[in-house]
């Protein structure tokens, strides 16, 4: 086949394919509705101009300076764009027919047209380059949207359309041309993170490297289009076999394109690290603010209580509830009704005089019980600190969920009502596997506030911090109960105004020994005996966080048995005010087996909305 016949065939096929496309307007840049509203509805200074790259209004002088810098960065790419546009136009002139019914303007090409052309070619030729172009077309289209104006996208799309059409007419050149065209989207493989970073953080260095990558892509496409315009099967094959200047130029251009893509990814990584550092700084700042706010609220609560001689436990809870509702940003829609103050009635304080210590059987003492329980207060404090610190540092969404729970009406009733003992189950209705959740922060925060006064006996256990039985054999219901006893005994002994030492004479040495043998029944007898002996009016508040952890197959039976016993004790407790909050990151699946009605009297449930 002669050069002339090959060239005529190329021209004929391209002419035929060209008629399939209708002229389309260039892609319209996405509109910023907020900017449109400001410009149309708000009186601005006459010299104010909006600069999209920095997303703010600046003076006209500053906008011009920024525009000059942008033009300088994109200068080489802009020049290469003009060369590619000229090359595409020359190829179109060569393939134009005298009787064409319409003319496709270069600025009318879109990336969707280019993908459609490649898809059509794929139906005829099973080529891996076609598949790669189609697979990565979405990512490449996103990258095109980053470029300064629509001309880049139109010219690049036109180059693909004309290149694929012409290459299909010359079987000898098609493979290499397709491979060259396929290498363009290839360099943007896995570029999703880079594109997101570019949209959010256009640092001068990242913009500059993006411009260099664009220039390299334009150069590669220009070389392909120029060769198609000049070439033929004979000349192309000869060039490839002889290692011509064209082959070397195209190879160097593709390598440069890959190098620029690597530099872009590296710079995007630097930007991401910088953004992460800034984010961590913001998180640290917010965490310090949250920690300071918590400390100030705790200090104010302590001062309020100290100002009241012989403050009762109920008064402490009342002040606590008021403190929670008075923090900045309290939103009534989160569940705290305006009439909550009506729930803040105070219980009459009874038995305010110090209680005499009963003489217990010396065989079983608080000290001997504590030794068997092996309770470590440092572990409790570490759990509290961890959940508090986590809450201070977490996202606003995390803190919003925690705030919703603390200000819900059920929480208000749980803390401040005068109905006595109560069980409150909180269903987080969120990720059930997120054991350390906003509810962990709620439990830690409330327990820490309650620590300002010895009038409230506060017992806490974070199941989420004790998940592995193989590593911690007592990470189960018996261990939880033993932890409660170990936490309860020193609080009774350290109270100044209501110091109390329980009578342990009813407990045998066997009972005491059973505490160390994972005996749930024996451990419960000790806990129940102590609770029933507490002076009238004593308020005990228990927080059990993420009980889901102890409801797996191996621990479920004992956990349900423990909760059934605890529910019965809450229901029957009249002299002692026993309140227990049990939280679930997701939902409680076995609370119906506890033998208590969640009717709002002795027991209630709080359902946290899935979305706050």
Coordinates of C-alpha atoms in Angstrom, one line a residue:
X1 CA 0.0 0.0 0.0
X2 CA 1.4 3.4 -1.0
X3 CA 1.7 6.4 1.2
X4 CA -1.0 8.2 -0.9
X5 CA -3.5 5.4 -0.7
X6 CA -3.0 5.0 3.1
X7 CA -3.4 8.7 3.6
X8 CA -6.6 8.8 1.5
X9 CA -8.0 6.0 3.6
X10 CA -7.2 7.8 6.8
X11 CA -8.8 11.0 5.6
X12 CA -11.9 9.2 4.4
X13 CA -12.5 7.4 7.7
X14 CA -11.9 10.4 9.8
X15 CA -14.3 12.4 7.6
X16 CA -17.0 9.7 8.1
X17 CA -16.6 9.7 11.9
X18 CA -16.5 13.5 12.2
X19 CA -20.1 13.7 10.9
X20 CA -21.3 11.7 14.0
X21 CA -20.6 14.6 16.4
X22 CA -22.8 17.7 16.9
X23 CA -21.2 21.0 18.1
X24 CA -21.6 21.4 21.8
X25 CA -20.9 24.4 24.0
X26 CA -17.8 24.2 26.2
X27 CA -18.2 22.9 29.7
X28 CA -19.6 25.6 32.0
X29 CA -17.6 26.2 35.1
X30 CA -19.4 25.2 38.3
X31 CA -21.3 28.1 39.9
X32 CA -20.7 29.1 43.5
X33 CA -24.2 29.8 44.7
X34 CA -23.0 31.5 47.8
X35 CA -20.9 33.9 45.8
X36 CA -23.7 34.6 43.4
X37 CA -26.0 35.5 46.3
X38 CA -23.5 37.8 47.9
X39 CA -22.8 39.6 44.6
X40 CA -26.5 40.0 43.8
X41 CA -27.9 40.7 47.2
X42 CA -25.2 42.4 49.3
X43 CA -23.7 45.8 48.7
X44 CA -19.9 45.3 48.3
X45 CA -17.1 47.7 47.8
X46 CA -16.9 48.7 44.1
X47 CA -13.4 47.3 43.8
X48 CA -14.2 44.0 45.5
X49 CA -13.7 40.9 43.4
X50 CA -14.1 37.2 44.2
X51 CA -11.1 34.9 43.7
X52 CA -12.2 31.3 43.4
X53 CA -8.7 29.9 44.1
X54 CA -8.6 31.4 47.6
X55 CA -12.4 31.4 48.0
X56 CA -12.7 34.9 49.3
X57 CA -13.4 38.5 48.2
X58 CA -10.4 40.8 47.8
X59 CA -9.6 44.2 46.4
X60 CA -9.3 44.6 42.7
X61 CA -5.6 45.3 43.0
X62 CA -5.0 42.2 45.1
X63 CA -7.1 40.1 42.6
X64 CA -5.0 41.3 39.7
X65 CA -1.8 40.4 41.5
X66 CA -3.2 37.0 42.2
X67 CA -4.2 36.6 38.6
X68 CA -0.8 37.6 37.4
X69 CA 0.8 35.0 39.7
X70 CA -1.6 32.4 38.3
X71 CA -0.8 33.3 34.7
X72 CA 2.9 33.0 35.4
X73 CA 2.4 29.5 36.9
X74 CA 0.4 28.3 34.0
X75 CA 2.4 30.1 31.3
X76 CA 4.3 27.1 29.9
X77 CA 1.1 25.0 30.0
X78 CA -0.8 27.8 28.2
X79 CA 1.8 27.9 25.4
X80 CA 1.7 24.2 25.0
X81 CA -2.1 24.3 24.9
X82 CA -1.9 26.7 22.0
X83 CA 0.4 24.4 20.2
X84 CA -1.9 21.4 20.8
X85 CA -4.9 23.4 19.6
X86 CA -3.0 24.3 16.4
X87 CA -2.1 20.7 15.9
X88 CA -5.7 19.5 16.3
X89 CA -6.9 22.3 14.0
X90 CA -4.3 21.2 11.3
X91 CA -5.5 17.6 11.5
X92 CA -9.1 18.7 11.2
X93 CA -8.2 20.8 8.2
X94 CA -6.6 17.8 6.6
X95 CA -9.6 15.6 7.3
X96 CA -12.3 18.3 6.4
X97 CA -14.5 17.5 3.4
X98 CA -15.9 20.2 1.1
X99 CA -19.5 18.9 1.6
X100 CA -19.5 18.6 5.4
X101 CA -22.9 19.5 6.7
X102 CA -21.5 21.1 9.8
X103 CA -18.2 22.1 11.4
X104 CA -17.2 21.0 15.0
X105 CA -15.5 23.8 16.8
X106 CA -12.5 22.8 18.8
X107 CA -14.0 24.5 21.8
X108 CA -17.1 22.3 21.5
X109 CA -15.4 19.0 22.3
X110 CA -16.1 17.4 25.7
X111 CA -14.6 14.5 27.6
X112 CA -17.8 12.6 27.2
X113 CA -17.3 12.7 23.4
X114 CA -13.8 11.4 23.8
X115 CA -15.0 8.5 26.0
X116 CA -17.8 7.7 23.6
X117 CA -15.2 7.5 20.7
X118 CA -13.0 5.2 22.8
X119 CA -16.0 3.0 23.6
X120 CA -16.8 2.7 19.9
X121 CA -13.3 1.7 19.1
X122 CA -13.3 -0.8 21.9
X123 CA -16.3 -2.6 20.3
X124 CA -14.1 -3.1 17.1
X125 CA -10.7 -3.7 18.7
X126 CA -10.1 -5.5 21.9
X127 CA -7.2 -3.4 23.1
X128 CA -6.0 -3.0 26.7
X129 CA -5.3 0.7 26.1
X130 CA -9.0 1.2 25.3
X131 CA -10.0 -0.5 28.5
X132 CA -7.5 1.5 30.6
X133 CA -8.8 4.8 29.1
X134 CA -12.4 3.9 29.8
X135 CA -11.7 2.6 33.3
X136 CA -9.9 5.8 34.3
X137 CA -12.1 8.2 32.4
X138 CA -13.9 9.3 35.6
X139 CA -10.7 10.2 37.4
X140 CA -9.3 12.0 34.4
X141 CA -12.5 14.0 34.0
X142 CA -12.2 15.1 37.7
X143 CA -8.6 16.2 37.0
X144 CA -9.7 18.2 33.9
X145 CA -12.1 20.1 36.2
X146 CA -9.1 21.4 38.2
X147 CA -7.6 23.2 35.2
X148 CA -7.9 27.0 34.9
X149 CA -10.5 27.2 32.2
X150 CA -12.7 25.1 29.9
X151 CA -10.3 25.5 27.0
X152 CA -7.9 22.9 28.5
X153 CA -10.7 20.3 28.7
X154 CA -12.0 21.0 25.2
X155 CA -8.7 20.8 23.5
X156 CA -7.5 17.7 25.3
X157 CA -10.9 16.0 24.6
X158 CA -10.6 17.0 20.9
X159 CA -7.1 15.6 20.7
X160 CA -8.4 12.2 22.0
X161 CA -11.4 12.2 19.6
X162 CA -9.3 13.0 16.6
X163 CA -6.4 10.8 17.6
X164 CA -8.6 7.7 18.2
X165 CA -10.5 8.3 14.9
X166 CA -7.3 8.6 12.9
X167 CA -5.5 5.8 14.6
X168 CA -8.4 3.4 13.8
X169 CA -7.8 4.1 10.1
X170 CA -4.2 3.0 10.1
X171 CA -3.8 -0.4 11.6
X172 CA 0.0 -0.2 11.6
X173 CA 0.1 2.8 13.8
X174 CA -2.9 2.1 16.0
X175 CA -1.2 0.0 18.7
X176 CA 1.5 2.5 19.5
X177 CA -0.8 5.5 19.2
X178 CA -3.4 3.8 21.5
X179 CA -0.6 3.0 24.0
X180 CA 0.5 6.7 23.9
X181 CA -3.1 7.9 24.4
X182 CA -3.7 5.3 27.1
X183 CA -0.6 6.5 29.1
X184 CA -2.3 9.9 29.7
X185 CA -5.1 8.7 32.0
X186 CA -2.6 6.1 33.4
X187 CA -0.5 8.7 35.1
X188 CA -3.5 9.9 37.1
X189 CA -4.2 6.4 38.5
X190 CA -5.1 6.5 42.2
X191 CA -5.3 10.3 42.0
X192 CA -8.4 10.6 44.0
X193 CA -6.7 11.8 47.2
X194 CA -4.5 14.3 45.2
X195 CA -7.7 15.7 43.5
X196 CA -9.4 16.1 46.9
X197 CA -6.4 17.8 48.4
X198 CA -6.1 20.1 45.4
X199 CA -9.7 21.2 45.7
X200 CA -9.3 21.9 49.4
X201 CA -5.8 23.2 49.6
X202 CA -4.4 24.9 46.5
X203 CA -0.9 25.6 47.8
X204 CA 1.3 27.5 45.2
X205 CA 3.7 24.5 45.1
X206 CA 0.9 22.0 44.3
X207 CA -0.6 24.3 41.7
X208 CA 2.8 24.8 40.1
X209 CA 3.4 21.0 39.9
X210 CA -0.1 20.5 38.5
X211 CA 0.7 23.0 35.8
X212 CA 3.9 21.1 34.9
X213 CA 1.9 17.9 34.7
X214 CA -0.6 19.5 32.5
X215 CA 2.1 20.9 30.2
X216 CA 3.6 17.4 29.9
X217 CA 0.3 15.8 29.1
X218 CA -0.4 18.5 26.4
X219 CA 3.1 17.9 24.9
X220 CA 2.5 14.1 24.7
X221 CA -0.9 14.6 23.0
X222 CA 0.6 17.2 20.6
X223 CA 3.3 14.8 19.5
X224 CA 0.7 12.1 18.8
X225 CA -1.5 14.5 16.8
X226 CA 1.4 15.9 14.8
X227 CA 2.6 12.5 13.8
X228 CA -0.9 11.5 12.7
X229 CA -1.2 14.7 10.6
X230 CA 2.1 14.0 8.9
X231 CA 2.3 10.2 9.0
X232 CA 1.4 7.1 7.2
X233 CA 1.6 3.4 7.8
X234 CA 4.9 3.2 5.9
X235 CA 6.5 6.2 7.6
X236 CA 5.2 5.2 11.0
X237 CA 6.5 1.7 10.8
X238 CA 9.9 2.8 9.6
X239 CA 10.2 5.4 12.3
X240 CA 9.4 2.9 15.0
X241 CA 11.9 0.3 13.6
X242 CA 14.7 2.8 13.2
X243 CA 14.3 4.6 16.5
X244 CA 13.6 7.9 14.9
X245 CA 13.7 11.3 16.5
X246 CA 9.9 11.2 16.8
X247 CA 10.0 7.9 18.7
X248 CA 12.5 9.3 21.1
X249 CA 10.6 12.6 21.5
X250 CA 7.4 10.7 22.3
X251 CA 9.2 8.4 24.7
X252 CA 10.8 11.3 26.5
X253 CA 7.5 13.1 26.7
X254 CA 5.8 10.1 28.3
X255 CA 8.6 9.7 30.8
X256 CA 8.4 13.4 31.7
X257 CA 4.6 13.1 32.1
X258 CA 5.1 10.2 34.6
X259 CA 7.8 12.2 36.4
X260 CA 5.6 15.2 36.8
X261 CA 2.7 13.0 38.0
X262 CA 5.1 11.5 40.6
X263 CA 6.1 15.0 41.8
X264 CA 2.4 16.0 42.0
X265 CA 1.7 13.0 44.2
X266 CA 4.7 13.8 46.4
X267 CA 3.6 17.4 46.8
X268 CA 0.0 16.3 47.5
X269 CA 1.4 14.1 50.3
X270 CA 3.3 17.1 51.7
X271 CA 0.1 19.1 51.6
X272 CA -1.8 16.3 53.3
X273 CA 0.8 16.1 56.1
X274 CA 0.7 19.9 56.5
X275 CA -3.1 19.8 56.7
X276 CA -3.0 16.9 59.2
X277 CA -0.6 18.9 61.3
X278 CA -3.0 21.9 61.1
X279 CA -5.9 19.7 61.9
X280 CA -4.1 18.2 64.9
X281 CA -3.3 21.7 66.1
X282 CA -7.0 22.6 65.8
X283 CA -8.0 19.4 67.5
X284 CA -5.5 20.1 70.3
X285 CA -6.8 23.6 70.6
X286 CA -10.4 22.4 70.7
X287 CA -9.5 19.6 73.2
X288 CA -7.8 22.2 75.5
X289 CA -10.9 24.4 75.3
X290 CA -13.2 21.4 76.1
X291 CA -10.9 20.4 78.9
X292 CA -10.8 23.9 80.3
X293 CA -14.6 24.2 80.0
X294 CA -15.0 20.9 81.8
X295 CA -12.6 21.9 84.6
X296 CA -14.3 25.3 85.0
X297 CA -17.8 23.7 85.2
X298 CA -16.5 21.2 87.8
X299 CA -14.9 24.0 89.8
X300 CA -18.1 26.1 89.8
X301 CA -20.1 23.0 90.8
X302 CA -17.7 22.4 93.7
X303 CA -18.0 26.1 94.8
X304 CA -21.8 25.9 94.7
X305 CA -21.9 22.8 96.8
X306 CA -19.3 24.1 99.3
X307 CA -21.4 27.3 99.8
X308 CA -24.3 25.1 101.1
X309 CA -23.7 23.8 104.7
X310 CA -24.5 20.1 104.9
X311 CA -25.5 19.8 101.2
X312 CA -27.5 16.7 100.4
X313 CA -26.8 14.2 97.6
X314 CA -30.0 15.4 95.9
X315 CA -28.8 19.0 96.0
X316 CA -25.6 17.9 94.4
X317 CA -27.4 16.3 91.6
X318 CA -29.6 19.3 91.2
X319 CA -26.7 21.6 90.9
X320 CA -25.1 19.1 88.5
X321 CA -28.1 19.1 86.2
X322 CA -28.3 22.9 86.2
X323 CA -24.6 23.1 85.3
X324 CA -25.2 20.7 82.3
X325 CA -28.0 22.9 81.1
X326 CA -26.3 26.2 81.5
X327 CA -23.3 25.4 79.3
X328 CA -23.0 27.5 76.1
X329 CA -24.8 26.1 73.2
X330 CA -27.5 24.3 75.2
X331 CA -30.2 23.5 72.6
X332 CA -33.7 22.8 73.8
X333 CA -34.3 20.5 70.8
X334 CA -31.9 18.0 72.1
X335 CA -34.4 16.8 74.7
X336 CA -34.1 19.2 77.7
X337 CA -37.7 20.5 78.1
X338 CA -38.2 24.1 79.5
X339 CA -40.1 22.7 82.5
X340 CA -37.2 20.6 83.6
X341 CA -36.8 22.9 86.6
X342 CA -39.9 21.4 88.0
X343 CA -38.1 18.1 88.3
X344 CA -35.5 19.6 90.5
X345 CA -37.2 19.1 93.8
X346 CA -35.0 18.3 96.7
X347 CA -35.3 15.2 98.9
X348 CA -35.5 15.8 102.6
X349 CA -32.2 14.9 104.1
X350 CA -32.4 12.1 106.6
X351 CA -29.9 10.6 109.0
X352 CA -27.5 13.5 108.6
X353 CA -25.6 12.7 111.7
X354 CA -22.5 10.4 111.5
X355 CA -23.4 6.7 111.6
X356 CA -21.9 4.5 114.3
X357 CA -19.7 1.7 113.0
X358 CA -21.0 -1.7 113.6
X359 CA -18.6 -4.3 115.0
X360 CA -18.0 -6.9 112.3
X361 CA -16.6 -10.4 112.5
X362 CA -12.9 -9.8 112.4
X363 CA -12.6 -12.8 110.1
X364 CA -14.0 -10.6 107.2
X365 CA -13.1 -7.0 107.1
X366 CA -13.0 -4.2 104.6
X367 CA -9.3 -4.6 104.3
X368 CA -9.5 -8.4 103.8
X369 CA -12.3 -8.0 101.2
X370 CA -10.3 -5.3 99.3
X371 CA -7.2 -7.6 99.3
X372 CA -9.2 -10.4 97.7
X373 CA -10.9 -8.2 95.2
X374 CA -7.5 -6.9 94.0
X375 CA -9.2 -3.6 93.1
X376 CA -6.8 -1.1 91.6
X377 CA -8.0 2.5 91.8
X378 CA -5.4 3.5 89.2
X379 CA -7.1 1.4 86.6
X380 CA -10.4 3.1 87.3
X381 CA -8.7 6.5 87.0
X382 CA -7.0 5.5 83.8
X383 CA -10.3 4.4 82.3
X384 CA -11.9 7.7 83.3
X385 CA -9.1 9.8 82.0
X386 CA -9.0 7.9 78.7
X387 CA -12.7 8.4 78.0
X388 CA -12.7 12.0 79.1
X389 CA -9.6 12.8 76.9
X390 CA -11.2 11.0 74.0
X391 CA -14.3 13.1 74.3
X392 CA -12.3 16.3 74.5
X393 CA -10.4 15.5 71.2
X394 CA -13.2 13.9 69.2
X395 CA -15.2 15.5 66.3
X396 CA -18.1 17.9 66.8
X397 CA -20.5 15.2 65.7
X398 CA -19.1 13.0 68.5
X399 CA -19.6 15.8 71.1
X400 CA -23.0 16.6 69.7
X401 CA -24.2 13.1 70.4
X402 CA -22.8 13.2 73.9
X403 CA -24.4 16.6 74.5
X404 CA -27.8 15.3 73.3
X405 CA -27.7 12.5 75.9
X406 CA -26.6 14.8 78.8
X407 CA -29.4 17.2 78.0
X408 CA -32.2 14.8 77.2
X409 CA -35.3 14.8 79.4
X410 CA -34.8 11.1 80.5
X411 CA -31.3 12.1 81.7
X412 CA -32.8 15.0 83.7
X413 CA -35.3 12.7 85.4
X414 CA -32.6 10.1 86.1
X415 CA -30.4 12.7 87.8
X416 CA -32.9 15.0 89.5
X417 CA -36.2 13.3 90.1
X418 CA -37.3 12.4 93.6
X419 CA -38.8 9.1 92.6
X420 CA -36.0 7.1 94.1
X421 CA -34.1 4.2 92.6
X422 CA -34.1 4.0 88.8
X423 CA -32.6 2.2 85.9
X424 CA -31.9 4.1 82.7
X425 CA -30.8 2.2 79.5
X426 CA -29.3 4.4 76.8
X427 CA -29.4 3.0 73.3
X428 CA -26.8 4.9 71.1
X429 CA -28.3 3.6 67.9
X430 CA -24.9 4.1 66.2
X431 CA -22.1 1.8 65.4
X432 CA -22.5 -1.2 67.7
X433 CA -18.8 -2.1 67.3
X434 CA -17.7 1.4 68.4
X435 CA -17.4 0.2 72.0
X436 CA -15.7 3.5 73.2
X437 CA -18.4 5.9 72.0
X438 CA -20.0 9.3 72.9
X439 CA -21.8 7.4 75.7
X440 CA -18.4 6.6 77.2
X441 CA -17.7 10.3 77.3
X442 CA -21.1 10.9 78.9
X443 CA -20.4 8.4 81.7
X444 CA -16.9 9.7 82.4
X445 CA -18.0 13.3 82.4
X446 CA -21.0 12.8 84.7
X447 CA -18.9 10.6 87.1
X448 CA -16.2 13.2 87.2
X449 CA -18.6 16.0 88.0
X450 CA -20.1 13.8 90.8
X451 CA -16.6 13.4 92.3
X452 CA -16.8 16.9 93.7
X453 CA -18.9 15.8 96.6
X454 CA -18.7 12.8 98.9
X455 CA -22.5 12.9 99.3
X456 CA -22.9 10.8 96.2
X457 CA -21.4 7.3 96.0
X458 CA -20.5 7.0 92.3
X459 CA -19.5 3.6 90.8
X460 CA -18.3 3.4 87.2
X461 CA -17.2 0.6 84.9
X462 CA -16.2 0.9 81.3
X463 CA -16.7 -2.5 79.7
X464 CA -15.1 -1.0 76.5
X465 CA -11.8 -0.9 78.4
X466 CA -12.0 -4.5 79.4
X467 CA -12.8 -6.5 76.3
X468 CA -10.5 -9.5 76.2
X469 CA -11.1 -12.4 78.6
X470 CA -7.9 -14.1 77.6
X471 CA -5.8 -11.1 78.6
X472 CA -8.0 -10.1 81.5
X473 CA -9.8 -13.1 83.0
X474 CA -12.1 -10.9 85.1
X475 CA -13.4 -9.0 82.1
X476 CA -16.9 -10.3 82.7
X477 CA -20.0 -9.7 84.9
X478 CA -18.3 -11.0 88.0
X479 CA -15.3 -8.7 87.4
X480 CA -17.6 -5.8 86.9
X481 CA -19.4 -6.5 90.2
X482 CA -16.1 -7.0 92.0
X483 CA -14.9 -3.7 90.6
X484 CA -18.1 -2.0 92.0
X485 CA -17.4 -3.4 95.5
X486 CA -13.8 -2.4 95.4
X487 CA -14.8 1.1 94.3
X488 CA -17.6 1.3 96.9
X489 CA -15.8 0.3 100.1
X490 CA -13.1 3.1 100.2
X491 CA -15.8 5.7 99.5
X492 CA -17.8 4.5 102.5
X493 CA -14.8 4.7 104.7
X494 CA -13.5 8.1 103.5
X495 CA -16.8 10.0 104.0
X496 CA -16.4 12.8 106.6
X497 CA -20.0 13.6 107.4
X498 CA -21.6 10.2 106.8
X499 CA -18.7 7.8 107.4
X500 CA -20.1 4.3 107.4
X501 CA -18.5 0.9 107.8
X502 CA -20.8 -2.0 106.8
X503 CA -21.4 -5.0 109.0
X504 CA -19.7 -8.0 107.3
X505 CA -20.4 -10.5 110.0
X506 CA -23.0 -12.3 107.9
X507 CA -20.2 -13.1 105.4
X508 CA -18.1 -16.2 105.8
X509 CA -14.5 -16.9 105.0
X510 CA -15.9 -19.1 102.1
X511 CA -17.8 -16.1 100.8
X512 CA -14.7 -14.0 100.9
X513 CA -12.6 -16.6 99.2
X514 CA -15.2 -17.1 96.5
X515 CA -14.7 -13.5 95.4
X516 CA -11.4 -14.5 93.9
X517 CA -12.8 -17.6 92.2
X518 CA -15.0 -15.9 89.6
X519 CA -18.1 -16.8 91.6
X520 CA -20.8 -14.4 90.5
X521 CA -23.4 -15.6 93.2
X522 CA -20.9 -15.1 96.1
X523 CA -19.8 -11.7 94.7
X524 CA -23.5 -10.6 94.4
X525 CA -24.2 -11.6 98.0
X526 CA -21.4 -9.3 99.2
X527 CA -22.6 -6.4 97.0
X528 CA -26.2 -6.7 98.0
X529 CA -25.4 -7.0 101.7
X530 CA -23.4 -3.7 101.6
X531 CA -26.1 -1.8 99.6
X532 CA -28.9 -2.9 101.9
X533 CA -27.0 -1.7 105.0
X534 CA -26.4 1.8 103.7
X535 CA -28.0 4.6 105.7
X536 CA -31.4 5.8 104.6
X537 CA -31.3 8.5 101.9
X538 CA -27.9 7.4 100.6
X539 CA -27.6 8.0 96.9
X540 CA -25.6 5.5 94.8
X541 CA -25.2 6.2 91.1
X542 CA -23.8 3.5 88.9
X543 CA -22.5 3.9 85.3
X544 CA -22.0 0.8 83.2
X545 CA -20.7 1.7 79.8
X546 CA -20.9 -0.4 76.6
X547 CA -22.4 -3.5 78.3
X548 CA -22.6 -4.9 74.7
X549 CA -19.0 -6.1 75.2
X550 CA -20.1 -8.5 77.9
X551 CA -23.1 -9.9 75.9
X552 CA -21.2 -12.1 73.6
X553 CA -21.7 -15.9 73.6
X554 CA -19.4 -16.8 76.4
X555 CA -20.4 -14.0 78.8
X556 CA -24.0 -13.4 78.0
X557 CA -25.6 -15.8 80.5
X558 CA -23.7 -14.3 83.5
X559 CA -24.3 -10.8 82.3
X560 CA -28.0 -11.3 82.0
X561 CA -28.1 -12.9 85.4
X562 CA -26.2 -10.0 87.0
X563 CA -28.5 -7.4 85.3
X564 CA -31.6 -9.3 86.4
X565 CA -30.3 -9.2 90.1
X566 CA -29.4 -5.5 89.8
X567 CA -32.8 -4.7 88.3
X568 CA -34.6 -6.5 91.1
X569 CA -32.5 -4.6 93.7
X570 CA -33.3 -1.3 92.0
X571 CA -37.0 -2.2 91.9
X572 CA -37.1 -3.1 95.6
X573 CA -34.7 -0.5 97.0
X574 CA -36.7 1.9 99.2
X575 CA -34.3 3.1 101.9
X576 CA -31.3 3.6 99.5
X577 CA -31.6 5.6 96.3
X578 CA -29.9 3.3 93.8
X579 CA -29.6 4.7 90.3
X580 CA -27.9 2.9 87.4
X581 CA -27.2 4.1 83.8
X582 CA -26.4 1.3 81.3
X583 CA -25.2 2.4 77.9
X584 CA -25.1 0.6 74.5
X585 CA -23.3 2.1 71.5
X586 CA -25.9 0.3 69.3
X587 CA -28.9 -1.2 71.0
X588 CA -29.7 -3.5 74.0
X589 CA -30.8 -6.9 72.8
X590 CA -31.4 -8.7 76.1
X591 CA -32.9 -6.0 78.4
X592 CA -36.3 -7.7 78.1
X593 CA -34.8 -10.6 80.1
X594 CA -33.9 -8.5 83.1
X595 CA -37.4 -8.8 84.7
X596 CA -38.2 -5.0 84.9
X597 CA -40.7 -2.9 83.1
X598 CA -39.3 0.1 81.2
X599 CA -42.4 2.2 81.8
X600 CA -40.7 5.3 83.1
X601 CA -41.2 4.6 86.7
X602 CA -38.4 2.3 88.0
X603 CA -36.9 1.9 84.6
X604 CA -36.7 3.9 81.4
X605 CA -35.0 3.9 78.0
X606 CA -33.4 6.7 76.1
X607 CA -33.2 6.3 72.3
X608 CA -30.5 8.5 70.8
X609 CA -31.4 9.5 67.2
X610 CA -29.3 8.0 64.5
X611 CA -28.6 11.5 63.2
X612 CA -28.3 14.5 65.5

